[in-house]
Coordinates of C-alpha atoms and ligand atoms in Angstrom, one line a residue:
M1 CA -3.4 24.9 3.9
I2 CA -4.7 21.2 3.8
A3 CA -2.0 19.0 5.4
E4 CA 0.3 17.2 3.2
E5 CA -0.5 13.7 4.3
K6 CA -4.2 14.5 3.8
I7 CA -3.7 15.5 0.3
A8 CA -1.7 12.3 0.0
E9 CA -4.5 10.2 1.6
I10 CA -7.1 12.0 -1.0
R11 CA -4.8 11.2 -4.1
Q12 CA -4.2 7.6 -3.0
A13 CA -8.2 6.9 -2.5
A14 CA -8.9 8.5 -5.7
R15 CA -9.1 6.2 -9.3
I16 CA -7.7 8.8 -11.5
S17 CA -9.7 7.7 -14.5
E18 CA -13.1 8.5 -12.9
F19 CA -12.0 11.9 -13.1
I20 CA -10.8 11.9 -16.5
S21 CA -13.2 9.7 -18.1
P22 CA -16.2 12.6 -18.1
H23 CA -13.7 14.6 -20.3
V24 CA -12.1 12.0 -22.4
A25 CA -13.3 8.7 -23.7
L26 CA -10.9 6.5 -22.5
K27 CA -10.2 2.9 -23.9
R28 CA -8.1 0.1 -22.2
R29 CA -4.9 -0.9 -23.6
G30 CA -3.2 -3.4 -21.5
R31 CA -3.0 -1.9 -17.8
N32 CA -3.6 1.5 -19.1
L33 CA -6.6 3.7 -20.7
V34 CA -5.8 5.9 -23.7
G35 CA -7.9 8.6 -25.3
L36 CA -7.7 11.6 -27.7
C37 CA -5.7 14.2 -25.6
P38 CA -7.8 17.1 -24.5
F39 CA -4.8 19.4 -24.3
H40 CA -3.7 19.2 -28.2
D41 CA -5.5 18.5 -31.2
E42 CA -5.1 14.8 -32.4
K43 CA -6.4 12.2 -34.6
T44 CA -4.7 8.9 -32.8
P45 CA -4.9 8.5 -29.2
S46 CA -1.5 9.3 -27.3
F47 CA -3.2 10.4 -24.2
S48 CA -2.5 7.7 -21.5
V49 CA -3.9 7.2 -18.1
N50 CA -2.6 5.0 -15.6
D51 CA -5.1 4.1 -12.5
E52 CA -2.7 1.8 -10.7
R53 CA 0.1 4.6 -10.1
G54 CA -2.4 7.6 -10.6
F55 CA -0.9 9.5 -13.4
Y56 CA -1.8 10.6 -16.8
H57 CA 0.6 11.5 -19.4
C58 CA 0.4 12.6 -23.1
F59 CA 3.1 11.5 -25.4
G60 CA 1.7 14.0 -28.0
C61 CA 2.5 17.3 -26.2
G62 CA 4.1 16.0 -23.1
T63 CA 1.6 17.1 -20.6
G64 CA 0.9 15.1 -17.5
G65 CA 0.5 14.9 -13.9
N66 CA -1.7 13.5 -11.0
V67 CA -5.7 13.8 -10.4
F68 CA -5.3 17.0 -9.0
K69 CA -3.3 18.8 -11.9
F70 CA -5.6 17.2 -14.5
L71 CA -8.8 19.0 -12.7
M72 CA -7.1 22.1 -12.4
A73 CA -5.9 22.0 -16.2
I74 CA -9.5 21.0 -17.6
E75 CA -12.0 22.6 -15.1
G76 CA -9.6 25.6 -14.1
L77 CA -9.7 24.5 -10.4
S78 CA -7.5 26.1 -7.7
F79 CA -5.3 23.2 -6.2
P80 CA -7.5 23.2 -3.0
E81 CA -10.6 23.1 -5.0
A82 CA -9.4 20.2 -6.6
V83 CA -8.0 18.1 -3.7
R84 CA -11.6 19.0 -2.1
K85 CA -13.5 17.9 -5.3
V86 CA -11.6 14.5 -5.2
A87 CA -12.3 14.2 -1.4
E88 CA -15.8 14.8 -1.8
R89 CA -16.2 11.9 -4.1
Y90 CA -14.7 9.3 -1.6
G91 CA -16.6 10.8 1.4
I92 CA -13.2 12.2 2.9
D93 CA -13.2 15.1 5.3
V94 CA -10.9 18.1 4.7
P95 CA -10.6 20.3 7.7
E96 CA -11.3 23.9 6.9
E97 CA -8.3 26.3 5.8
G98 CA -6.2 27.2 8.7
G99 CA -7.3 24.4 10.8
G100 CA -7.8 26.6 13.9
P101 CA -8.1 25.3 17.6
Q102 CA -11.2 23.3 16.9
A103 CA -9.3 20.9 14.7
P104 CA -6.2 19.0 16.2
S105 CA -3.7 18.0 13.8
R106 CA -3.7 14.2 12.9
D107 CA -0.3 13.9 14.9
R108 CA -2.2 14.5 18.0
Y109 CA -4.5 11.5 17.3
F110 CA -1.7 9.6 16.4
Q111 CA 0.2 10.7 19.6
A112 CA -2.8 9.6 21.7
N113 CA -3.1 6.4 20.2
A114 CA 0.3 5.6 20.5
S115 CA 0.2 6.7 24.2
A116 CA -2.8 4.6 24.9
A117 CA -1.0 1.5 23.5
R118 CA 1.9 2.0 25.7
Y119 CA -0.6 2.2 28.5
F120 CA -2.4 -1.0 27.6
R121 CA 1.0 -2.8 27.1
R122 CA 2.3 -1.8 30.3
C123 CA -0.9 -2.9 32.1
L124 CA -0.5 -6.4 30.5
L125 CA 2.9 -6.9 31.4
E126 CA 3.1 -5.0 34.9
T127 CA 0.0 -4.7 36.6
P128 CA -2.4 -7.5 38.2
A129 CA -5.0 -6.3 35.7
G130 CA -3.0 -7.8 33.0
R131 CA -3.3 -11.3 34.8
P132 CA -6.6 -12.6 33.3
V133 CA -5.3 -11.3 29.8
L134 CA -1.8 -13.1 30.4
E135 CA -3.9 -16.1 31.2
Y136 CA -6.3 -15.8 28.2
L137 CA -3.2 -15.3 25.8
S138 CA -1.5 -18.5 27.2
Q139 CA -4.6 -20.7 27.0
R140 CA -4.8 -19.5 23.2
G141 CA -1.1 -20.0 22.9
I142 CA 0.3 -16.8 22.0
G143 CA 3.8 -16.5 23.2
E144 CA 5.8 -13.5 24.3
D145 CA 7.3 -12.5 21.0
A146 CA 4.0 -12.5 19.0
S147 CA 2.6 -10.4 21.9
E148 CA 5.4 -8.0 21.4
T149 CA 5.0 -7.9 17.6
F150 CA 1.5 -7.0 17.5
L151 CA 2.0 -4.8 20.8
L152 CA -0.9 -6.8 22.6
G153 CA -2.1 -5.0 25.5
A154 CA -5.0 -5.1 28.3
S155 CA -7.4 -2.6 29.6
P156 CA -8.2 -2.8 33.3
T157 CA -11.5 -3.1 34.6
S158 CA -11.4 -0.1 37.0
G159 CA -12.8 2.1 34.3
D160 CA -10.5 5.3 34.6
G161 CA -7.1 4.0 34.4
L162 CA -6.5 5.3 30.8
L163 CA -8.2 8.4 31.7
R164 CA -5.8 9.1 34.8
W165 CA -3.1 7.8 32.3
F166 CA -4.0 10.6 29.6
K167 CA -3.8 13.3 32.4
K168 CA -0.5 12.2 33.6
E169 CA 0.6 12.3 30.0
S170 CA -1.0 15.4 28.9
I171 CA -3.0 14.0 26.3
D172 CA -5.7 16.2 25.3
L173 CA -9.1 14.5 26.8
S174 CA -11.1 15.8 23.8
V175 CA -8.8 13.7 21.4
G176 CA -9.2 10.6 23.6
R177 CA -12.9 11.0 23.4
Q178 CA -12.9 11.5 19.5
L179 CA -10.9 8.4 19.2
G180 CA -13.4 6.5 21.1
L181 CA -10.8 5.6 24.0
L182 CA -12.9 7.7 26.5
L183 CA -16.6 8.1 26.8
E184 CA -18.9 10.2 28.8
R185 CA -21.3 8.3 31.1
G186 CA -23.5 10.2 33.6
G187 CA -21.5 13.4 33.0
R188 CA -18.1 11.7 33.8
L189 CA -15.5 11.0 31.2
Q190 CA -14.6 7.0 31.7
D191 CA -12.7 4.5 29.8
R192 CA -14.4 2.7 27.1
F193 CA -12.2 -0.4 27.0
R194 CA -12.6 -2.5 30.3
G195 CA -10.8 -6.0 31.1
R196 CA -10.1 -6.6 27.4
L197 CA -7.3 -8.1 25.3
M198 CA -6.5 -5.1 23.4
F199 CA -5.0 -5.2 19.6
P200 CA -3.9 -1.9 18.3
I201 CA -4.5 -1.5 14.7
R202 CA -1.9 0.1 12.9
D203 CA -1.8 1.5 9.2
V204 CA 0.7 0.7 6.7
Q205 CA 3.1 3.3 8.1
G206 CA 3.1 1.6 11.5
R207 CA 0.8 4.2 13.2
V208 CA -1.7 3.1 15.7
V209 CA -5.1 4.2 14.1
G210 CA -7.5 2.4 16.5
F211 CA -7.9 -0.5 18.7
A212 CA -9.9 -3.7 18.9
G213 CA -10.7 -5.2 22.4
R214 CA -11.6 -8.6 23.2
A215 CA -13.5 -9.6 26.2
V216 CA -11.6 -12.4 28.4
A217 CA -14.4 -12.8 30.9
E218 CA -17.8 -14.5 30.1
D219 CA -20.0 -11.6 31.0
A220 CA -18.3 -8.7 29.8
G221 CA -20.2 -7.6 27.2
P222 CA -20.0 -8.1 23.4
K223 CA -16.9 -10.5 22.5
Y224 CA -15.3 -7.7 20.2
L225 CA -15.1 -3.9 21.0
N226 CA -13.8 -1.6 18.0
S227 CA -12.6 1.7 18.1
P228 CA -15.4 3.9 16.2
E229 CA -14.6 5.7 12.6
S230 CA -12.1 8.7 13.7
P231 CA -10.0 11.2 11.9
V232 CA -7.3 8.5 11.9
Y233 CA -9.2 5.5 12.0
H234 CA -11.4 4.3 8.8
K235 CA -12.5 0.9 9.3
S236 CA -12.8 0.1 5.5
R237 CA -9.3 1.1 4.5
V238 CA -7.3 -0.6 7.2
L239 CA -6.1 -4.4 7.4
Y240 CA -5.0 -5.9 10.7
G241 CA -1.6 -7.2 10.6
L242 CA -0.2 -5.5 7.0
F243 CA 2.3 -3.4 8.8
E244 CA 3.8 -6.3 10.9
A245 CA 3.7 -8.4 7.6
R246 CA 5.8 -6.0 5.4
E247 CA 9.2 -7.8 6.3
A248 CA 8.0 -11.0 4.9
L249 CA 5.9 -9.5 2.1
R250 CA 9.5 -8.2 0.9
E251 CA 10.5 -12.1 0.5
T252 CA 7.2 -13.3 -1.1
S253 CA 4.6 -11.6 -2.8
T254 CA 1.8 -13.5 -1.7
L255 CA -0.4 -12.4 0.9
I256 CA -2.7 -14.9 3.1
L257 CA -5.6 -13.1 3.9
V258 CA -7.8 -14.1 7.2
E259 CA -10.8 -13.0 9.0
G260 CA -9.7 -12.6 12.6
Y261 CA -7.1 -10.9 14.8
L262 CA -5.9 -14.3 16.4
D263 CA -5.8 -15.8 13.1
A264 CA -3.2 -13.3 12.0
I265 CA -1.3 -13.6 15.1
A266 CA -1.3 -17.4 15.2
L267 CA -0.1 -17.7 11.6
R268 CA 2.6 -15.0 12.2
Q269 CA 3.5 -16.8 15.5
A270 CA 3.8 -20.5 13.4
G271 CA 6.1 -18.8 11.0
M272 CA 3.7 -17.6 8.1
G273 CA 4.8 -13.9 8.1
S274 CA 2.8 -12.5 5.3
V275 CA -0.9 -12.6 6.8
A276 CA -3.4 -9.8 7.2
A277 CA -6.8 -9.8 8.6
T278 CA -9.9 -8.2 7.5
C279 CA -11.5 -8.3 10.9
G280 CA -14.9 -9.5 10.1
T281 CA -15.8 -6.9 8.0
A282 CA -16.5 -7.4 4.0
L283 CA -13.6 -6.8 1.9
T284 CA -13.8 -2.9 0.7
A285 CA -12.4 -2.0 -2.4
E286 CA -9.8 0.2 -0.8
Q287 CA -8.7 -2.7 1.3
A288 CA -8.4 -4.6 -2.1
R289 CA -6.2 -1.7 -3.5
T290 CA -3.9 -1.6 -0.6
I291 CA -3.5 -5.2 -0.9
R292 CA -2.5 -4.9 -4.5
R293 CA -0.1 -2.3 -3.7
Q294 CA 1.8 -4.8 -1.0
A295 CA 1.4 -8.0 -2.9
D296 CA 0.9 -9.8 -6.2
E297 CA -1.2 -12.5 -5.0
V298 CA -3.6 -13.3 -2.3
V299 CA -4.7 -16.4 -0.8
V300 CA -8.2 -16.1 1.3
V301 CA -8.2 -18.6 4.2
F302 CA -11.5 -17.6 5.8
D303 CA -13.1 -19.7 8.4
G304 CA -14.2 -23.1 7.2
D305 CA -17.9 -22.3 8.3
S306 CA -20.4 -21.4 5.8
A307 CA -20.6 -17.6 6.7
G308 CA -16.8 -17.8 6.2
T309 CA -17.1 -19.5 2.7
A310 CA -19.8 -16.9 1.6
A311 CA -17.8 -13.9 2.6
A312 CA -14.8 -15.2 0.9
A313 CA -16.9 -15.7 -2.3
R314 CA -18.5 -12.3 -2.2
S315 CA -15.0 -10.7 -2.1
F316 CA -14.1 -12.2 -5.5
P317 CA -15.3 -9.0 -7.5
V318 CA -13.9 -6.5 -5.1
F319 CA -10.3 -8.4 -5.7
T320 CA -10.7 -8.6 -9.5
D321 CA -11.7 -4.8 -9.6
A322 CA -8.1 -4.1 -7.8
G323 CA -6.4 -6.2 -10.5
L324 CA -6.1 -9.6 -8.2
W325 CA -7.3 -13.2 -9.0
P326 CA -7.2 -14.8 -5.8
K327 CA -7.1 -18.1 -4.6
M328 CA -8.9 -19.8 -1.7
V329 CA -8.5 -22.5 0.9
V330 CA -11.2 -24.0 2.8
L331 CA -9.7 -25.5 6.0
P332 CA -11.0 -29.2 7.0
G333 CA -13.6 -29.6 9.6
G334 CA -14.8 -26.0 9.6
E335 CA -11.5 -24.9 11.5
D336 CA -10.4 -21.1 11.5
P337 CA -6.6 -20.8 10.6
D338 CA -6.0 -20.0 14.4
S339 CA -7.3 -23.3 15.8
F340 CA -5.8 -25.3 12.8
V341 CA -2.4 -24.0 12.8
R342 CA -2.3 -24.6 16.6
A343 CA -3.6 -28.2 16.5
R344 CA -1.4 -29.0 13.3
G345 CA 1.4 -26.9 12.6
L346 CA 2.7 -24.9 10.1
E347 CA 3.5 -27.7 7.7
A348 CA -0.1 -28.9 7.5
F349 CA -1.0 -25.2 7.0
E350 CA 1.5 -24.9 4.2
A351 CA 0.1 -28.3 2.4
E352 CA -3.3 -26.6 2.6
L353 CA -2.1 -23.5 0.9
G354 CA -0.7 -25.9 -1.8
R355 CA -4.3 -27.2 -2.3
A356 CA -5.6 -23.5 -2.9
V357 CA -8.5 -23.3 -5.6
P358 CA -9.2 -20.3 -7.6
L359 CA -11.6 -18.0 -5.7
V360 CA -13.8 -17.8 -8.9
D361 CA -15.1 -21.2 -8.4
A362 CA -16.5 -20.3 -5.0
F363 CA -17.8 -17.1 -6.1
V364 CA -19.6 -18.8 -9.1
R365 CA -21.3 -21.6 -7.1
Y366 CA -22.2 -18.9 -4.3
T367 CA -24.0 -16.5 -6.8
A368 CA -25.8 -19.4 -8.5
Q369 CA -27.0 -20.8 -5.2
A370 CA -27.9 -17.4 -3.7
A371 CA -30.0 -16.6 -6.8
G372 CA -32.2 -19.6 -6.2
G373 CA -33.3 -22.3 -8.6
G374 CA -35.6 -22.4 -11.5
A375 CA -35.3 -20.4 -14.8
S376 CA -35.6 -16.7 -12.8
G377 CA -32.9 -17.9 -10.4
A378 CA -30.4 -18.9 -13.4
A379 CA -31.2 -15.8 -15.1
R380 CA -30.7 -13.8 -12.0
A381 CA -27.2 -15.3 -11.6
A382 CA -26.3 -15.1 -15.1
S383 CA -27.0 -11.1 -14.9
E384 CA -25.1 -10.9 -11.7
L385 CA -22.2 -12.8 -13.3
S386 CA -22.2 -10.9 -16.4
A387 CA -21.9 -7.7 -14.4
V388 CA -18.6 -8.9 -13.0
L389 CA -17.6 -10.3 -16.3
A390 CA -17.9 -7.1 -18.0
R391 CA -15.4 -5.4 -15.7
L392 CA -12.7 -8.3 -16.3
E393 CA -10.0 -7.5 -18.7
N394 CA -7.9 -10.2 -19.0
P395 CA -9.4 -12.4 -21.7
F396 CA -7.8 -15.5 -19.9
E397 CA -9.9 -14.7 -16.5
R398 CA -13.0 -13.8 -18.5
D399 CA -12.8 -17.2 -20.2
V400 CA -12.7 -19.1 -16.9
L401 CA -15.4 -17.2 -15.6
I402 CA -17.7 -17.8 -18.5
R403 CA -16.9 -21.5 -18.5
K404 CA -18.0 -21.8 -14.8
A405 CA -20.8 -19.5 -15.0
A406 CA -22.2 -21.7 -17.8
L407 CA -21.6 -24.7 -15.7
W408 CA -23.6 -23.6 -12.6
T409 CA -26.3 -21.6 -14.1
G410 CA -26.9 -23.9 -17.0
I411 CA -26.9 -20.8 -19.3
S412 CA -24.8 -21.5 -22.3
E413 CA -21.4 -19.8 -23.0
D414 CA -22.5 -18.0 -25.9
V415 CA -25.2 -16.3 -24.5
L416 CA -22.9 -15.3 -21.4
R417 CA -20.4 -13.8 -23.8
R418 CA -23.0 -11.9 -25.7
Q419 CA -24.5 -10.4 -22.4
A420 CA -20.9 -9.0 -21.5
P421 CA -18.8 -8.3 -24.7
G422 CA -16.2 -7.2 -22.2
A423 CA -13.1 -4.8 -22.2
A424 CA -11.2 -6.4 -24.9
A425 CA -13.9 -6.3 -27.6
R426 CA -14.8 -2.9 -26.5
S427 CA -11.4 -1.6 -27.0
G428 CA -10.6 -3.7 -30.3
A429 CA -10.3 -0.7 -32.2
A430 CA -7.4 0.7 -30.1
R431 CA -5.5 -2.5 -30.2
R432 CA -5.6 -3.0 -33.9
G433 CA -3.2 -0.7 -35.7
P434 CA 0.3 0.1 -35.1
A435 CA -0.5 4.0 -35.6
T436 CA -2.2 4.1 -32.2
Q437 CA 1.0 3.0 -30.5
P438 CA 2.9 5.9 -28.9
A439 CA 5.8 6.8 -30.9
K440 CA 9.4 5.6 -29.4
A441 CA 11.4 8.2 -27.6
P442 CA 14.7 8.6 -29.1
G443 CA 18.0 8.3 -27.2
G444 CA 20.2 5.5 -26.2
A445 CA 19.8 2.8 -23.2
P446 CA 19.2 4.4 -19.9
G447 CA 21.8 4.5 -17.0
P448 CA 21.5 3.0 -13.9
E449 CA 20.5 6.1 -12.3
E450 CA 17.5 6.9 -14.8
L451 CA 16.5 3.0 -14.4
L452 CA 16.5 3.3 -10.8
V453 CA 14.5 6.4 -10.7
T454 CA 11.8 4.6 -13.2
L455 CA 11.8 1.8 -10.8
M456 CA 11.2 3.9 -7.6
L457 CA 8.1 5.1 -9.7
T458 CA 6.6 1.7 -10.0
G459 CA 6.3 1.5 -6.1
D460 CA 6.9 2.5 -2.6
D461 CA 8.8 -0.6 -1.6
I462 CA 11.6 -0.1 -4.0
V463 CA 11.9 3.6 -2.5
R464 CA 12.1 2.0 1.0
R465 CA 15.1 -0.1 -0.5
V466 CA 16.8 2.6 -1.9
H467 CA 16.4 4.5 0.9
D468 CA 17.7 1.5 3.2
E469 CA 20.6 0.9 0.9
K470 CA 21.6 4.5 1.1
V471 CA 22.1 4.9 -2.7
I472 CA 21.3 8.3 -3.1
D473 CA 24.4 9.6 -1.8
L474 CA 26.4 7.5 -4.3
M475 CA 24.4 9.2 -7.2
V476 CA 25.8 12.0 -9.3
S477 CA 23.7 12.7 -12.3
P478 CA 22.4 16.2 -12.3
V479 CA 19.1 14.9 -13.9
W480 CA 18.2 11.9 -11.6
K481 CA 19.9 12.7 -8.6
P482 CA 17.4 15.5 -7.5
V483 CA 14.7 13.6 -8.6
A484 CA 15.4 10.6 -6.6
T485 CA 16.2 12.7 -3.5
A486 CA 12.5 14.6 -3.8
M487 CA 11.1 10.9 -3.6
I488 CA 13.3 9.6 -0.8
D489 CA 12.2 13.0 1.1
R490 CA 8.7 12.2 0.5
F491 CA 9.2 8.8 1.9
N492 CA 10.8 10.1 5.0
R493 CA 7.8 12.5 5.7
G494 CA 5.7 9.3 5.7
L495 CA 3.9 10.1 2.3
P496 CA 3.0 7.8 -0.6
G497 CA 4.6 8.0 -4.0
D498 CA 3.1 10.5 -6.4
A499 CA 4.1 9.3 -9.9
G500 CA 2.3 12.0 -11.4
T501 CA 4.0 14.7 -9.6
T502 CA 7.5 13.1 -10.0
L503 CA 7.0 12.6 -13.5
E504 CA 6.6 16.4 -13.8
E505 CA 10.1 16.9 -11.7
I506 CA 11.9 15.1 -14.5
P507 CA 13.1 17.4 -17.3
E508 CA 10.7 17.2 -20.2
Q509 CA 13.4 15.5 -22.8
Y510 CA 13.7 12.8 -20.4
R511 CA 10.1 12.6 -19.1
R512 CA 9.0 10.8 -22.1
R513 CA 10.6 8.0 -22.1
V514 CA 10.6 7.3 -18.2
A515 CA 6.7 7.7 -19.0
E516 CA 6.9 5.2 -21.7
R517 CA 8.5 2.6 -19.5
L518 CA 5.8 3.2 -16.8
V519 CA 3.0 2.8 -19.1
E520 CA 4.3 -0.1 -21.3
G521 CA 5.2 -1.9 -18.2
A522 CA 8.7 -3.4 -19.5
G523 CA 8.3 -6.0 -16.9
L524 CA 8.0 -3.4 -14.0
D525 CA 5.3 -5.2 -12.5
D526 CA 7.0 -8.4 -12.2
A527 CA 8.5 -9.0 -8.7
G528 CA 11.6 -10.9 -10.2
T529 CA 12.3 -8.5 -12.8
R530 CA 11.9 -5.6 -10.3
E531 CA 14.6 -7.4 -8.1
R532 CA 16.8 -7.8 -11.0
I533 CA 16.5 -4.2 -12.1
L534 CA 16.9 -3.2 -8.8
A535 CA 20.1 -5.0 -7.9
D536 CA 21.8 -4.0 -11.5
C537 CA 20.9 -0.3 -10.7
V538 CA 22.4 -0.4 -7.0
R539 CA 25.4 -2.5 -8.5
G540 CA 25.9 -0.2 -11.5
I541 CA 25.9 3.2 -9.1
R542 CA 28.1 1.7 -6.6
R543 CA 30.7 0.5 -9.2
S544 CA 30.8 4.0 -10.7
A545 CA 31.1 5.4 -7.3
R546 CA 33.9 3.1 -6.5
R547 CA 35.7 4.0 -9.7
R548 CA 35.4 7.8 -8.9
H549 CA 36.7 7.0 -5.4
N550 CA 39.5 4.9 -6.9
Q551 CA 40.5 7.5 -9.4
S552 CA 40.3 10.4 -6.7
L553 CA 42.8 8.3 -4.7
L554 CA 44.9 7.7 -7.8
L555 CA 44.9 11.6 -8.1
E556 CA 45.8 12.2 -4.6
L557 CA 48.8 9.7 -4.8
R558 CA 50.1 11.4 -7.8
R559 CA 49.9 15.1 -6.0
R560 CA 51.8 13.4 -3.2
E561 CA 54.3 12.3 -5.4
E562 CA 54.4 15.6 -6.9
L563 CA 54.8 17.4 -3.5
G564 CA 57.6 15.1 -2.0
A565 CA 57.8 12.3 0.1
D566 CA 57.5 14.7 3.5
V567 CA 53.5 14.9 3.3
K568 CA 52.5 12.9 6.0
P569 CA 49.4 10.6 4.9
G570 CA 45.9 12.3 5.7
E571 CA 47.6 15.5 6.1
D572 CA 45.7 18.3 4.0
L573 CA 47.3 19.0 0.5
A574 CA 46.0 22.3 0.1
D575 CA 48.4 24.1 2.2
W576 CA 51.3 22.6 0.4
K577 CA 53.0 23.6 -2.7
P578 CA 55.3 21.4 -4.8
R579 CA 58.7 21.4 -3.5
N580 CA 60.5 22.6 -6.6
L581 CA 58.3 25.7 -6.6
S582 CA 58.9 26.6 -2.8
D583 CA 62.7 26.1 -3.2
A584 CA 62.8 28.6 -5.8
Ligands
ZN1 ZN1 -1.3 16.1 -25.6

C-alpha cells in the first residue's frame, strides 16, 4: 500500500495534461484543453482536460477522472503502477510496498519535527540559552505575538540538548538524523543547530516540515543553516509563512511575496497578514502553483538591491506558467521589507504596494540587459522572450509582453509576433465553430446542495469553509450529501481535494452538468462570485433545514393536541396513544 497522503502529494505535483498529451492532441480552450476522446469515436472534440483542478472529462461518453485513472485506462497500468509512473516523472520517492521497518511513516517525521519545535520554543522562553536569541529578537523589533505565531525558538550552544530531549521524548534518533536535526561527528550523535534563532517551516497544513536557523553571534558559522531535504522537507515546494497567512488570505486574494523569514514576520507583525517568503531560493514551478491555489494575485516585494530585482525578474515566467500575472514593488533606498516597515510603518508600505508595477516590465528589461548589447544581444533576448511569449495564453498579456519586448530589444512587434504565434492562434480552429462546444446538459436550475458540491470542487478553501460552517449535517439530498461528506472526510484526513475522483462519485446523470460548470468556469474562479455563491448555498440549505424543523415542530404540536393536554412537554410521544383510543 502506498500511503494515502503520498498519493495525494504525487497527484498534486502532476500536471495532468503532460500525461494525456502523448495520447491525445490537445488544444487550449479558455482554461481547459480539449481534444478527441481516446475512449470513444468522435469527429468533434468533447474530451476536456483541466490542469488547474487535475481532472479530465469526456462530454461525449461521460468518462473521466484524475491522472491515475487516465493512465490506468489508456496504458492498462494498475493503480500503484500509475502512481509510480507519475511520481517518477517528478522525482518523488515512493516507499516500497509494505513499508517495512526500514521506512518510518511520514507521521514519525512530523512528530519528531513538532517535538523539536517544542524544544526550541522552550529553550527560547524558559532557559538561559534563549537569552541571546531573545535579545536579538528585541533588537529586530519582533514581539511576543509574532514570535508565538511563527513558533520561533532557540537552539542552545551546548550541542546535545536536542539529542537528550529526543531520548526523553522517545523520538527515534535515526529519524532525527534523517531530518538533519542530529548529525554524527567523531562517532557521536550531536545537535546540528547550535546557538541559533530557529524558524520552524510549516507546510500548508501546518505541519512542521523543516527548520531554518539564523546565527545570532558574529562568529557562529553561516548566517543561515537550513534543514536538508528529507522525506517531509522539499525546499522547492514550501513557502515560509503561507500556513500562517491562511486567515488573512480568506479576506484578501492578494499574496505579498517576500524573500526572507524576517521580512514575512515583520510584515505580519505590522498588520500585513497575507505574506509568504521564498527564503532566498529562486521561485520554483511548484511554489508558484501552490501560490495559485491560495491566491489570485501576487505582489513580489524582494530586496531593493540588484540581486533582489534580478530574482524578481527571473520569477516572471515561473508565475505566468502557473497562471499568475504578478506585480512588483521596488522599495526605495535599497531597503528590504523588514527594515522598511520597521522604519516607516504599515501605511508607508501600503503606499508602496499602491505603486506596484507589472513584473513583466522588470522581466523584459532584465532579459534585454542580461543578453548584452548589439544585434546578437537583441536577437538572444528576443528569442528568450519569444519562448515565454509562446507559453502565454491570455491575448492581453501577450500583447503587453510583445510591446515591452519590442521596446527593449529594438526588434519590431511584427517579428516578435511571427516568432511566437501563441496559444490563441494555434487553437484558433477549436475556437471557431459552435459545433465544437460541448452540448448543454438537460435539467433545471441546480439546487443549493448541488451548487455547493460544485463549488467545493473548485478549491479546498471552500471545503474548509463548508467544514467550519457545519453545513453537511443540514444537507438531505441522497445524491449530494454523500459526495459532500466524502469530500469533508478527505479534508479531515488532511488530504487535498481530488476533483477527478469526486466527479466519479457523482451519479452519472448529474456528473455531466457539474463537470460542465467546472470546465466552463461560470465565474467559479472569481473570488467575489465564489463568496456570493457560497453564501447563497449555505443560506438556502439552512433555510430548508429550518423549514423542515418548523414542520416537524408543527407536526409534534398537532400530535400533542391529538393525544390530549396531559402529555408533558418534552415527553416521548411514542409511548402515548390518543386518549379516545385508550379510553375505549
Ligand atoms: Zn469519450
